[in-house]
Short mmCIF file of C-alpha atoms and ligand atoms in Angstrom, two decimals:
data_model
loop_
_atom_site.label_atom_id
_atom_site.label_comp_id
_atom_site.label_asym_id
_atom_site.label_seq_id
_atom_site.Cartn_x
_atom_site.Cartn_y
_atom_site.Cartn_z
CA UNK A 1 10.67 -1.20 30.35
CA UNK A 2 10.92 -4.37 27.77
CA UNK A 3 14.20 -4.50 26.03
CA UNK A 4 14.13 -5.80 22.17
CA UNK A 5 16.78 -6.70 19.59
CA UNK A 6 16.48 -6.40 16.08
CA UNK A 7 18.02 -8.89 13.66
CA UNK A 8 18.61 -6.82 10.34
CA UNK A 9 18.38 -2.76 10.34
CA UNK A 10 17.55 -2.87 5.99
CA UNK A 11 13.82 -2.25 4.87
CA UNK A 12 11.76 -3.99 7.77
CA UNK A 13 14.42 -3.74 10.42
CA UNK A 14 14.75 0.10 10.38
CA UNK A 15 11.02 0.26 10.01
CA UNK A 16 10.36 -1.21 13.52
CA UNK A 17 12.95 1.06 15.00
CA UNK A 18 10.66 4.38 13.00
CA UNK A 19 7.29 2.86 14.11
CA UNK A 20 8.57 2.43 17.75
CA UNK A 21 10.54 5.56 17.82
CA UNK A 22 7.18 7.49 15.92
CA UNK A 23 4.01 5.73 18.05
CA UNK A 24 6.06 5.26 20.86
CA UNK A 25 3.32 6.69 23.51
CA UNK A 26 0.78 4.92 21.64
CA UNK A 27 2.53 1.98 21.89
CA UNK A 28 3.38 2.41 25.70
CA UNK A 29 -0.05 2.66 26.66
CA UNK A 30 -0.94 -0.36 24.64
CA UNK A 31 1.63 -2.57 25.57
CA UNK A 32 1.69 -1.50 29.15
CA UNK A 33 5.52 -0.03 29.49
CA UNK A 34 7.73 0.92 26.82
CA UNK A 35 9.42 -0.97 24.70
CA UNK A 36 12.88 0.06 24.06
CA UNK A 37 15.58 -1.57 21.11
CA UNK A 38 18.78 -2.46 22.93
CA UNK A 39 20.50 -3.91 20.19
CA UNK A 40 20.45 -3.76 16.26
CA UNK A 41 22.30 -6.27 14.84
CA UNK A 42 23.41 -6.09 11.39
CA UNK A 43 27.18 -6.42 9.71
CA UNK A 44 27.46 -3.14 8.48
CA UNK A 45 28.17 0.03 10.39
CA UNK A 46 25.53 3.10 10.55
CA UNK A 47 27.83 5.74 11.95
CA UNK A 48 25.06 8.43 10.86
CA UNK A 49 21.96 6.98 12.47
CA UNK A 50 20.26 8.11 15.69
CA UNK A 51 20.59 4.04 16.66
CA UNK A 52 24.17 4.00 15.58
CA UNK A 53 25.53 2.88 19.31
CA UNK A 54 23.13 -0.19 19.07
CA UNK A 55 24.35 -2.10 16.25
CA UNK A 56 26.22 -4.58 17.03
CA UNK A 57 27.53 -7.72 14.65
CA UNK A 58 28.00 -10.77 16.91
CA UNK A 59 24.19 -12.47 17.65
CA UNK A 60 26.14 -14.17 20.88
CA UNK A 61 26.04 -10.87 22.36
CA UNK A 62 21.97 -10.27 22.27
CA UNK A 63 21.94 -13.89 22.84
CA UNK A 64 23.88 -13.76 26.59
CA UNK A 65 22.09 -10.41 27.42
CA UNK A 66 19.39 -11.57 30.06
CA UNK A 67 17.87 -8.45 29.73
CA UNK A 68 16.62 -9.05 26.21
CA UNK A 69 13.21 -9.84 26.67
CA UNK A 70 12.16 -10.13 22.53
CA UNK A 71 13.94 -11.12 19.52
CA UNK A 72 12.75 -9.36 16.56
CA UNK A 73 14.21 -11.05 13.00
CA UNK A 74 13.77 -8.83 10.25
CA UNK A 75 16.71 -10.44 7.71
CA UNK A 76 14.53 -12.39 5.72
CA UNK A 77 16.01 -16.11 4.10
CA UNK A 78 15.95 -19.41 5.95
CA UNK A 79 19.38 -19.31 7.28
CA UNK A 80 20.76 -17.70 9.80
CA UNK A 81 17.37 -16.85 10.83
CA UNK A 82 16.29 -20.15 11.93
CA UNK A 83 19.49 -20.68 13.91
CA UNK A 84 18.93 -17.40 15.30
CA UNK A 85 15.50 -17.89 16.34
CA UNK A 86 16.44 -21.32 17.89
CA UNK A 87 18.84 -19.80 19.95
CA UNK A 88 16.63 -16.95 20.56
CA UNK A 89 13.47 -19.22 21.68
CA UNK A 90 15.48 -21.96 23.35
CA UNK A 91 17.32 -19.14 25.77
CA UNK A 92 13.32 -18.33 26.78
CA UNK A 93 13.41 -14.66 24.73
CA UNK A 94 9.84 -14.13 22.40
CA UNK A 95 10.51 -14.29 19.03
CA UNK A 96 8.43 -12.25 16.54
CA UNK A 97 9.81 -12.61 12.92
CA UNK A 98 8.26 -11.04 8.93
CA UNK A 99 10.05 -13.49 7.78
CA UNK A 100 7.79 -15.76 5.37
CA UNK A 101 10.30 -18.06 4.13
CA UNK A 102 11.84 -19.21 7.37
CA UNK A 103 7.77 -19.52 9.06
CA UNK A 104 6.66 -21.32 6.00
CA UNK A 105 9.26 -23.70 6.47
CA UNK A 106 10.35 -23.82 10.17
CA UNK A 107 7.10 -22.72 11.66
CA UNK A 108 5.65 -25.69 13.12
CA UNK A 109 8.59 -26.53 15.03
CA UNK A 110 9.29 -23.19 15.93
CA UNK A 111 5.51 -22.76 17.57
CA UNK A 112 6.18 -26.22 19.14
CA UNK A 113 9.73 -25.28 21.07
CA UNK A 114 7.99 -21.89 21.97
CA UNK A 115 5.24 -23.64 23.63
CA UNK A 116 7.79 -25.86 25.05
CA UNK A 117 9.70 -22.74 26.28
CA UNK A 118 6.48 -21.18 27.48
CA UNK A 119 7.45 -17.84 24.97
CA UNK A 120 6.00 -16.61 22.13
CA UNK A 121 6.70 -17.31 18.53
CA UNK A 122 4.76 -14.84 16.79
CA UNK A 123 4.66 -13.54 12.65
CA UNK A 124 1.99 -11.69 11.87
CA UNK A 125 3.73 -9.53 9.46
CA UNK A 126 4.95 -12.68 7.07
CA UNK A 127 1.44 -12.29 5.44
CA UNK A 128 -0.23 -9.63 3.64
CA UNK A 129 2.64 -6.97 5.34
CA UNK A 130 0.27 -4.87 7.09
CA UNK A 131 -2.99 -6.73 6.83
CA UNK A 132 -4.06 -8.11 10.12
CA UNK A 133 -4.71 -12.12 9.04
CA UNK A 134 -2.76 -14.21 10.62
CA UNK A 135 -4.25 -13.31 14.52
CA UNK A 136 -7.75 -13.46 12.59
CA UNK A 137 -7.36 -16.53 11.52
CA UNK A 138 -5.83 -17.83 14.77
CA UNK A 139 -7.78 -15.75 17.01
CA UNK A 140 -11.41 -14.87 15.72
CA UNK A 141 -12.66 -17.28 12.87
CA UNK A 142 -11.81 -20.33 15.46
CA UNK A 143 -15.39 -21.90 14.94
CA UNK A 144 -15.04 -22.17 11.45
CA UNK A 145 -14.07 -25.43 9.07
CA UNK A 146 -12.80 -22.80 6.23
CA UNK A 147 -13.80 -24.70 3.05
CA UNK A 148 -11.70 -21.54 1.41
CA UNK A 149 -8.70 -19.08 1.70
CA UNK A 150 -7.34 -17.31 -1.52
CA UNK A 151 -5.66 -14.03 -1.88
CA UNK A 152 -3.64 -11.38 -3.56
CA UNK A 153 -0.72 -12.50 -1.34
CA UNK A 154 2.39 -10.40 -3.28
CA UNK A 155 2.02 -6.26 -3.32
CA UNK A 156 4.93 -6.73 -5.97
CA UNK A 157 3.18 -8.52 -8.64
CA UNK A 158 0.42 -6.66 -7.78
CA UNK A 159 1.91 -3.64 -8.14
CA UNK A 160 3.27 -4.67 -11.87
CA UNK A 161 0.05 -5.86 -13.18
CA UNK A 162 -1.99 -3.03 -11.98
CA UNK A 163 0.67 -0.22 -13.26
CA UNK A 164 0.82 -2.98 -16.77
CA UNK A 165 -2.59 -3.08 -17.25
CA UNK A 166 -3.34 0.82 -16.52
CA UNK A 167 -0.41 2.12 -18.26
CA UNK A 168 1.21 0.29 -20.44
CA UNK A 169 4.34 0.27 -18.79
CA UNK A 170 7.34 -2.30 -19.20
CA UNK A 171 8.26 -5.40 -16.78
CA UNK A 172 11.16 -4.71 -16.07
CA UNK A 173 10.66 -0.46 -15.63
CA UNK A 174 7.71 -1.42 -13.21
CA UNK A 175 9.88 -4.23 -11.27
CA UNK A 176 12.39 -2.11 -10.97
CA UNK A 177 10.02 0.55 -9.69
CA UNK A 178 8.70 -1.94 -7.55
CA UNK A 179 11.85 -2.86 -5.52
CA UNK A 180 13.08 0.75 -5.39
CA UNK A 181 9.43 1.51 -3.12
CA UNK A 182 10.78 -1.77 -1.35
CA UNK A 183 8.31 -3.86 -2.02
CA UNK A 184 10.19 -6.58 -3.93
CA UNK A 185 11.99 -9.40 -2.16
CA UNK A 186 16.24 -8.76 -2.52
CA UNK A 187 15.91 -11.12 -5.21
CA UNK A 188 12.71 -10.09 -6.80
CA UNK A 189 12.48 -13.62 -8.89
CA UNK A 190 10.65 -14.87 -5.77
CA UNK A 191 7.96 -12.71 -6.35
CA UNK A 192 8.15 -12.69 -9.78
CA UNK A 193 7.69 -16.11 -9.96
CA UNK A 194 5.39 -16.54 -7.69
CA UNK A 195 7.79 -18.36 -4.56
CA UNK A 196 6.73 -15.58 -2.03
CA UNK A 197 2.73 -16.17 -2.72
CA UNK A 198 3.45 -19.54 -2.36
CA UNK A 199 5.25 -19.91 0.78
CA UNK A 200 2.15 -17.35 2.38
CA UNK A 201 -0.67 -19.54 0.93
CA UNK A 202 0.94 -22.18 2.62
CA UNK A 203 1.25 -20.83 5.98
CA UNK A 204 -2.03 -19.89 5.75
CA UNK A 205 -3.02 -23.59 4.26
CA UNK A 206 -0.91 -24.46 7.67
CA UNK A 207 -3.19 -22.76 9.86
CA UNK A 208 -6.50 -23.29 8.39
CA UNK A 209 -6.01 -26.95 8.73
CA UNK A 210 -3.90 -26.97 11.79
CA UNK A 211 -0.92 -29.07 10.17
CA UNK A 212 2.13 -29.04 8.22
CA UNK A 213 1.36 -27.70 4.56
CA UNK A 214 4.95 -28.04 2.73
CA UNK A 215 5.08 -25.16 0.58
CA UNK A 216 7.25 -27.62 -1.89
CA UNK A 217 3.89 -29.20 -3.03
CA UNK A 218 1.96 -26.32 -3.66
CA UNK A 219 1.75 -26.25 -7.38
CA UNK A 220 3.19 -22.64 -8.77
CA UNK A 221 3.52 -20.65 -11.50
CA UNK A 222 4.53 -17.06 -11.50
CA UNK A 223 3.38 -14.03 -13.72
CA UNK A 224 6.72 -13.72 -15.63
CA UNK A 225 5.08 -15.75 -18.92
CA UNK A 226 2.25 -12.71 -18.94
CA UNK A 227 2.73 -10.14 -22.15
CA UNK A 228 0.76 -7.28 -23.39
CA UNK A 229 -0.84 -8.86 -25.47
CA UNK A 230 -2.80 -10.71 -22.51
CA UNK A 231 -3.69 -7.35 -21.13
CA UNK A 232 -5.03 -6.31 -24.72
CA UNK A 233 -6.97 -9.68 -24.16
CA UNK A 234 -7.99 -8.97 -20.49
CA UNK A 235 -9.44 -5.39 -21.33
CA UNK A 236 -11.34 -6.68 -23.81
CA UNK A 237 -12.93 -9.28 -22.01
CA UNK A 238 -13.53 -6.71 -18.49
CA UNK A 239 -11.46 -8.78 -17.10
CA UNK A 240 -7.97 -8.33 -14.68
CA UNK A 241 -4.80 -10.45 -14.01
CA UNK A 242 -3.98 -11.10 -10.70
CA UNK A 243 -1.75 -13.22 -9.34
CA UNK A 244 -3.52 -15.54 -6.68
CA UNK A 245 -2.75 -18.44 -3.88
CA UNK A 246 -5.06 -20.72 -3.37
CA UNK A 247 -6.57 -23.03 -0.95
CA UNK A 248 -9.99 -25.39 -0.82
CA UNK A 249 -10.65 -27.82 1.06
CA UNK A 250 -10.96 -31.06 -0.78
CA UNK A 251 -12.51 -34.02 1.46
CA UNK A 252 -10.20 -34.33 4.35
CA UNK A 253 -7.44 -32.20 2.97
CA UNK A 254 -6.80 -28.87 0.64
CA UNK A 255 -6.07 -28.23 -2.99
CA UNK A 256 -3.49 -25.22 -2.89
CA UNK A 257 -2.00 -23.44 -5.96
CA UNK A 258 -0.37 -19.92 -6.96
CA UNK A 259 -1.11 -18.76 -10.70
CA UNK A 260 -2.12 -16.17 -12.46
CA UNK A 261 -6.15 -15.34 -12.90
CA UNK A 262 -8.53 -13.25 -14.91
CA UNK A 263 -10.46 -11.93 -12.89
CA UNK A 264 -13.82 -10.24 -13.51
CA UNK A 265 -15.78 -7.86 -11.46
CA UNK A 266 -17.74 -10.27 -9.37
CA UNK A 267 -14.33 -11.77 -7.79
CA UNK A 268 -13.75 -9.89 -4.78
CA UNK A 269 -10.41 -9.86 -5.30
CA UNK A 270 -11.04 -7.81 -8.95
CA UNK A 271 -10.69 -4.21 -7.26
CA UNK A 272 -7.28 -4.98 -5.28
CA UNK A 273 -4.93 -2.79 -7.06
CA UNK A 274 -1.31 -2.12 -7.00
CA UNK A 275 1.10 -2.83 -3.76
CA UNK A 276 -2.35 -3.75 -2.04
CA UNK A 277 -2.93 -7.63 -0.71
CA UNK A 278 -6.26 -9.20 0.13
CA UNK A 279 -7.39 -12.28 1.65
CA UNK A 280 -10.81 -14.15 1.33
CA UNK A 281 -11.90 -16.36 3.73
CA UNK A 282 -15.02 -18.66 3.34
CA UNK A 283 -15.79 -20.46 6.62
CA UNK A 284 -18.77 -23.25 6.44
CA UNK A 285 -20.81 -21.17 8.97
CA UNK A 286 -18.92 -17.63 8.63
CA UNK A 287 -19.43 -17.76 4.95
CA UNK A 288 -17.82 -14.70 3.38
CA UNK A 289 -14.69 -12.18 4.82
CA UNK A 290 -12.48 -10.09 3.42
CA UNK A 291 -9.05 -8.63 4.72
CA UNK A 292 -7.52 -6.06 2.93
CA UNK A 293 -5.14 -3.73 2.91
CA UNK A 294 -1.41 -2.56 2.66
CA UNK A 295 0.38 -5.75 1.45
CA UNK A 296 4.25 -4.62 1.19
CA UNK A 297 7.01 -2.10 2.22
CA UNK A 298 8.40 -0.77 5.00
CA UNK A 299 6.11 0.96 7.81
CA UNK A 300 3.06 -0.98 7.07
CA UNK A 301 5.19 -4.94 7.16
CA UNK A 302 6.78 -3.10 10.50
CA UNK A 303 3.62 -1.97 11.69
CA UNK A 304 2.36 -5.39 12.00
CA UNK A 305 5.74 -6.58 13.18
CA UNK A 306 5.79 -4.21 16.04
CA UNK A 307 1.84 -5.50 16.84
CA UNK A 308 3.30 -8.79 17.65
CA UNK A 309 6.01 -7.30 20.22
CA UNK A 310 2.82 -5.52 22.00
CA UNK A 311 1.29 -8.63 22.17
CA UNK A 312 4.04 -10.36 23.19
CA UNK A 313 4.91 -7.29 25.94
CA UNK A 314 0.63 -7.84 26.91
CA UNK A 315 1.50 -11.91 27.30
CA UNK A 316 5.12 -11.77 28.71
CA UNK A 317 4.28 -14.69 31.34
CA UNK A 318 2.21 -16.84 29.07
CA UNK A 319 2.55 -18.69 25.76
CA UNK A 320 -0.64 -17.74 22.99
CA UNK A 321 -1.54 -21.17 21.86
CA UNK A 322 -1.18 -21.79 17.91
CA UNK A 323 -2.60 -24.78 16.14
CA UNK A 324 0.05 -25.56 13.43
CA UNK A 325 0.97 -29.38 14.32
CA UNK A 326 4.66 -30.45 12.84
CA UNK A 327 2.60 -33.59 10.99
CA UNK A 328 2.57 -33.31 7.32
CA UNK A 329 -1.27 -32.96 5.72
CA UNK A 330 -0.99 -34.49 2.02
CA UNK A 331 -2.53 -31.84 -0.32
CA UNK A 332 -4.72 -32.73 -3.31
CA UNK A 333 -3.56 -33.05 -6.68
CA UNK A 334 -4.26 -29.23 -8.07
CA UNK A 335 -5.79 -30.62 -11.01
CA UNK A 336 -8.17 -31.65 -9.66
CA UNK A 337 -9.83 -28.69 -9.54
CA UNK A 338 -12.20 -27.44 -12.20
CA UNK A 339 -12.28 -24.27 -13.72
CA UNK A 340 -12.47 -21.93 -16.97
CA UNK A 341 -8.98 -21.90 -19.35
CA UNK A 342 -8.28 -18.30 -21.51
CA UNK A 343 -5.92 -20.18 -23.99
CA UNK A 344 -4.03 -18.03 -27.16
CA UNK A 345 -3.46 -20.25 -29.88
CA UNK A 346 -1.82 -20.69 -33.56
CA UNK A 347 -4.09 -23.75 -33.66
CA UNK A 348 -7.62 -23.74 -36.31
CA UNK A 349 -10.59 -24.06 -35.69
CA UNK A 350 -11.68 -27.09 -36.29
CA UNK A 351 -8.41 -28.57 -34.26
CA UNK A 352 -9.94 -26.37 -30.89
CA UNK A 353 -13.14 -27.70 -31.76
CA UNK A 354 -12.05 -31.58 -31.80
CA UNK A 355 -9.95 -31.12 -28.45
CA UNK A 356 -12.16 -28.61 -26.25
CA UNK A 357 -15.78 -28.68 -27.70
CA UNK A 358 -17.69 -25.58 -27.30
CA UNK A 359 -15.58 -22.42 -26.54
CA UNK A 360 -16.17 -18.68 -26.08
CA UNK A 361 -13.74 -16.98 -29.45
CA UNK A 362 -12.47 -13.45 -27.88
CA UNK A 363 -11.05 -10.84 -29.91
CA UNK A 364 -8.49 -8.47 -29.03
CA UNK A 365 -8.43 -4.88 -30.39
CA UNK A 366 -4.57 -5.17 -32.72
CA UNK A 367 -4.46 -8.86 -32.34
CA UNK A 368 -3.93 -11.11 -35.68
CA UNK A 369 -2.18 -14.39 -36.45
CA UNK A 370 -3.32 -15.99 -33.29
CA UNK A 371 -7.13 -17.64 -31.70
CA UNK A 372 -8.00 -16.98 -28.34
CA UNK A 373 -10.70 -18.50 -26.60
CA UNK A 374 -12.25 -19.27 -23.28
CA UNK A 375 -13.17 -23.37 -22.42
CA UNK A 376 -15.89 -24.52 -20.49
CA UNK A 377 -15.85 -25.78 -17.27
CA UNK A 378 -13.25 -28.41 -16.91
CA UNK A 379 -10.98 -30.37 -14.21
CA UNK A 380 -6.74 -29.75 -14.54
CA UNK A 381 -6.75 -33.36 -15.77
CA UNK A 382 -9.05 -32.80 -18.94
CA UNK A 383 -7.39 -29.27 -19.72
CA UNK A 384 -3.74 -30.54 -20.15
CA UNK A 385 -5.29 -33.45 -22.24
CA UNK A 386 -7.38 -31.45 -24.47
CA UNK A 387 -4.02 -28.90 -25.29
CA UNK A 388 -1.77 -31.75 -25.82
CA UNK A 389 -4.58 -32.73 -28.57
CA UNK A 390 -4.46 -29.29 -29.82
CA UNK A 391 -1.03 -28.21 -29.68
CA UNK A 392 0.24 -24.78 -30.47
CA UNK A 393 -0.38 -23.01 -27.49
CA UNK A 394 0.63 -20.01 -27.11
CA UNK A 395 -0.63 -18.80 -23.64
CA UNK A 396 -3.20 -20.48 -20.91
CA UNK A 397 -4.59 -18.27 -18.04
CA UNK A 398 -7.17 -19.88 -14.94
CA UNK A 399 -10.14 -18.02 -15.63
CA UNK A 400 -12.31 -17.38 -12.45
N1 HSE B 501 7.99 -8.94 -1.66
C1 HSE B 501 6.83 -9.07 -0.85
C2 HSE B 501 5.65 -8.52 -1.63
C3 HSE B 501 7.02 -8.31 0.42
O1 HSE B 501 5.86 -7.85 -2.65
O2 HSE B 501 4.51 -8.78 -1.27
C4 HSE B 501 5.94 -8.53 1.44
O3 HSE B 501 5.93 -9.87 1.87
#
């Protein structure tokens, strides 16, 4: 019998207690003998629940309990999770965390004290929720220099612009939606604005290349400037907004951003609808993958969560090797990747003429007062000088 703690019993936390409480013979067989919560620890009270007698408030008490064999963190934020997890890994316990924001920035170093420690440091579940990517990437696509990794990293966003698009429906009505299905971060702005897709596309930048990707110097930008009127714009033109992370690899380093996109249908990222997340992954002898599937909420980010603790439970005695070195890999300027521009503009003709050249006019069923247009093929630099020329600009979208 392997006795676990739980940090946090909200959304994720209580989901690894229902997926171990609902597969638990499954989960026996597969991780060789069952796997049992000993503590919850959380600062409210549950006097109701089944687990009630487990909850407990003070971390010191998991912490001096020998018998705790894995450390499960399911409270989300940088702090105290990363004490926690320092305490957890340094007293030899595993450590297997969702938690995106404290991997993305504490990762490295908490891989390289886990090694040190021989434990595991495992977080499967702080990308794509339920979508099996990180042990891929780590695991199976090892002979690969991957010249490419971008996704659909936040079932949130997602979830907004699919139910925008399809039915019309309001930001905040579908945000609000969003969070009560628990998909949305407890302050949603980090989706909304693109934080959460930012700190995954750079743990996945992290472990692609092996180093330290600071998710500070990923260029960002969320989907909170999108209106209906771009969706008028984007159904006209076939097309679909999604909001992607980015990574390629640019001579010896990567290019990583999070914005919006219009996507058409030979993206394979065009059919991922609502809460769903998908990766791509081009490898330089692999060529083309796709992983897809549930991206947020409860069972399916738990479901993943609890795969680490099997694998964990499988490797007890051993630590599974990582590459994510603590140095710092410099990424490349994002502009200087090229790319299509949909701009909206108050701006005439001849004025988008002089600053982009040649551009594809699209028309909006409803639309007046405004010109919107697609640009050739052109680097960051040369877009941002071509709309200060123009001016006027009322809306810019990456075209891919
Ligand atoms: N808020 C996140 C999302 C949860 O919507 O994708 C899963 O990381």
């Amino acid at each position: 019998m392997v006795k676990i703690a739980v940090l946090g019993y909200g959304t994720i936390g209580s989901g690894v207690v229902e997926v171990l409480e609902k597969n638990r013979d499954v989960i026996t067989r597969r991780a060789g003998e069952e796997i049992e919560v000993k503590y919850i620890l959380d600062l409210r009270e549950f006097p109701e629940d089944p687990y009630a007698d487990r909850i407990v408030h003070d971390y010191e008490e998991i912490c001096q309990d020998p018998e705790v064999c894995v450390v499960v963190e399911a409270m989300g934020g940088v702090e105290p999770a990363f004490t926690f997890a320092k305490k957890a890994i340094l007293a030899g316990r595993h450590f297997a965390t969702s938690n995106k924001a404290l991997i993305a920035k504490h990762g490295a170093e908490l891989i390289a004290m886990a090694q040190e420690k021989n434990v595991n440091c495992l977080f499967g579940a702080s990308v794509g929720g339920g979508i099996p990517i990180i042990r891929p990437l780590n695991c199976c696509l090892t002979a690969d220099v991957i010249e490419e990794i971008s996704g659909i990293l936040n079932g949130t966003t997602n979830y907004m612009m699919t139910k925008m698009a399809d039915e019309g429906s309001d930001f905040d009505d579908v945000l609000k939606d969003a969070q009560q299905k628990g998909f949305a971060e407890a302050d949603p702005t980090a989706d909304i604005e693109g934080h959460d897709a930012c700190r995954k596309i750079a743990i996945l930048t992290s472990l692609v290349c092996g180093q330290q990707i600071d998710f500070e110097d990923i260029h960002t930008e969320g989907i909170t400037k999108i209106t209906a009127t771009d969706f008028k714009y984007a159904k006209a033109m076939g097309r679909r907004i999604r909001l992607l992370g980015s990574s390629y690899k640019t001579g010896d380093s990567y290019c990583a951003m999070v914005a919006p996109y219009m996507l058409d249908d030979s993206s394979p990222l065009y059919g991922v609808n609502g809460v769903f997340n998908a990766v791509f992954v081009r490898g330089n002898m692999l060529g083309d993958a796709m992983f897809y599937g549930s991206g947020a909420g409860k069972l399916p980010t738990a479901s993943a969560v609890v795969a680490d603790v099997i694998d964990i439970v499988r490797h007890k005695d051993e630590h599974i090797p990582l590459e994510w070195r603590p140095e710092k890999l410099e990424l490349v300027d994002y502009r200087q990747l090229t790319g299509r521009y949909f701009v909206r503009t108050t701006a005439q003709s001849a004025a988008i003429e002089k600053a982009f050249g040649m551009v594809t006019v699209v028309e909006a069923e409803g639309v007046t007062g405004e010109t919107a247009f697609v640009t050739g093929e052109m680097d960051g630099y040369a877009y941002e000088q071509a709309a200060e020329q123009m001016g006027d600009i009322l809306q810019c979208i990456r075209v891919k």
